[in-house]
Coordinates of C-alpha atoms in Angstrom, one line a residue:
M1 CA -30.9 -122.1 -186.1
P2 CA -30.0 -120.5 -189.4
G3 CA -30.0 -116.7 -189.7
V4 CA -29.8 -116.0 -186.0
A5 CA -26.5 -114.3 -186.2
A6 CA -27.6 -112.3 -189.2
R7 CA -30.8 -111.2 -187.4
A8 CA -28.8 -110.3 -184.3
S9 CA -26.3 -108.2 -186.2
A10 CA -29.1 -106.4 -188.1
A11 CA -30.7 -105.7 -184.7
A12 CA -27.6 -104.0 -183.3
S13 CA -27.9 -100.3 -183.0
Y14 CA -26.0 -97.9 -185.3
R15 CA -23.5 -95.1 -184.6
D16 CA -24.3 -91.6 -185.8
D17 CA -22.4 -92.3 -189.0
G18 CA -24.6 -95.3 -189.8
H19 CA -22.0 -98.0 -188.9
M20 CA -22.4 -100.6 -186.1
D21 CA -19.8 -100.7 -183.3
D22 CA -18.2 -104.1 -182.8
D23 CA -19.2 -104.1 -179.2
E24 CA -22.9 -103.5 -180.2
I25 CA -22.7 -106.4 -182.6
Q26 CA -21.2 -108.7 -180.0
R27 CA -23.8 -107.6 -177.4
A28 CA -26.7 -108.2 -179.9
N29 CA -25.3 -111.7 -180.8
R30 CA -25.0 -112.6 -177.1
A31 CA -28.5 -111.4 -176.4
K32 CA -29.9 -113.3 -179.4
R33 CA -28.5 -116.6 -178.1
G34 CA -30.5 -116.1 -174.9
S35 CA -33.7 -114.2 -175.9
P36 CA -35.7 -113.8 -179.0
F37 CA -36.9 -110.4 -177.8
L38 CA -35.7 -107.0 -179.0
N39 CA -36.3 -103.6 -177.4
T40 CA -37.7 -100.7 -179.4
D41 CA -34.4 -99.4 -180.7
Q42 CA -33.2 -102.8 -181.7
A43 CA -36.5 -103.7 -183.4
A44 CA -36.5 -100.4 -185.3
A45 CA -32.9 -101.1 -186.5
Y46 CA -33.9 -104.6 -187.5
L47 CA -36.9 -103.2 -189.6
K48 CA -34.7 -100.4 -190.9
I49 CA -37.0 -97.7 -189.7
S50 CA -36.5 -95.1 -187.0
A51 CA -37.4 -95.8 -183.4
R52 CA -39.7 -92.8 -183.5
T53 CA -41.6 -94.2 -186.4
L54 CA -41.9 -97.6 -184.7
K55 CA -43.3 -95.8 -181.5
R56 CA -45.8 -93.9 -183.6
L57 CA -47.0 -97.1 -185.3
R58 CA -47.3 -98.8 -181.9
R59 CA -49.4 -95.9 -180.5
A60 CA -51.6 -95.9 -183.7
G61 CA -52.1 -99.7 -183.4
K62 CA -50.5 -100.3 -186.8
G63 CA -47.1 -101.6 -185.8
P64 CA -45.9 -105.1 -185.1
V65 CA -47.2 -107.1 -182.1
F66 CA -45.4 -106.1 -178.9
R67 CA -45.3 -107.2 -175.4
R68 CA -44.8 -105.3 -172.1
H69 CA -42.3 -107.0 -169.8
S70 CA -42.8 -105.0 -166.7
R71 CA -42.4 -101.4 -167.9
F72 CA -40.3 -102.5 -171.0
V73 CA -41.7 -102.8 -174.5
Q74 CA -40.3 -105.9 -176.2
Y75 CA -40.8 -107.2 -179.8
H76 CA -40.4 -110.9 -180.6
I77 CA -38.2 -111.5 -183.7
D78 CA -40.9 -113.7 -185.3
D79 CA -43.6 -111.0 -184.8
L80 CA -41.3 -108.5 -186.6
E81 CA -40.8 -110.9 -189.5
N82 CA -44.5 -111.5 -189.8
W83 CA -45.4 -107.8 -189.7
S84 CA -42.7 -107.0 -192.2
S85 CA -43.9 -109.7 -194.6
D86 CA -47.5 -108.6 -194.2
H87 CA -46.5 -105.0 -195.0
A88 CA -44.1 -105.7 -197.9
G89 CA -44.5 -103.2 -200.7
R90 CA -46.9 -100.9 -198.7
E91 CA -46.2 -97.4 -197.6
F92 CA -47.4 -96.4 -194.1
E93 CA -49.5 -93.4 -193.3
R94 CA -47.9 -90.6 -191.3

């Protein structure tokens, strides 16, 4: 599947200085092989927005489609792609 490794590395979390740890990249790559779902922090990193902004969008009903798996909020990679494409070139309200 083309682009899976690129998506997984984009979904990895960032250190305080903005760089990804090798361990985080490897963990994201392993997770992407088994599951197309990302948690809130990973989804926010993938979309290049803060997790706080993603949570606010979710509460307002303006964010990407999400699922609750037990008590965990999960985003499917395809839903993130669709939401991003639908909102290209738009600014969101705060």
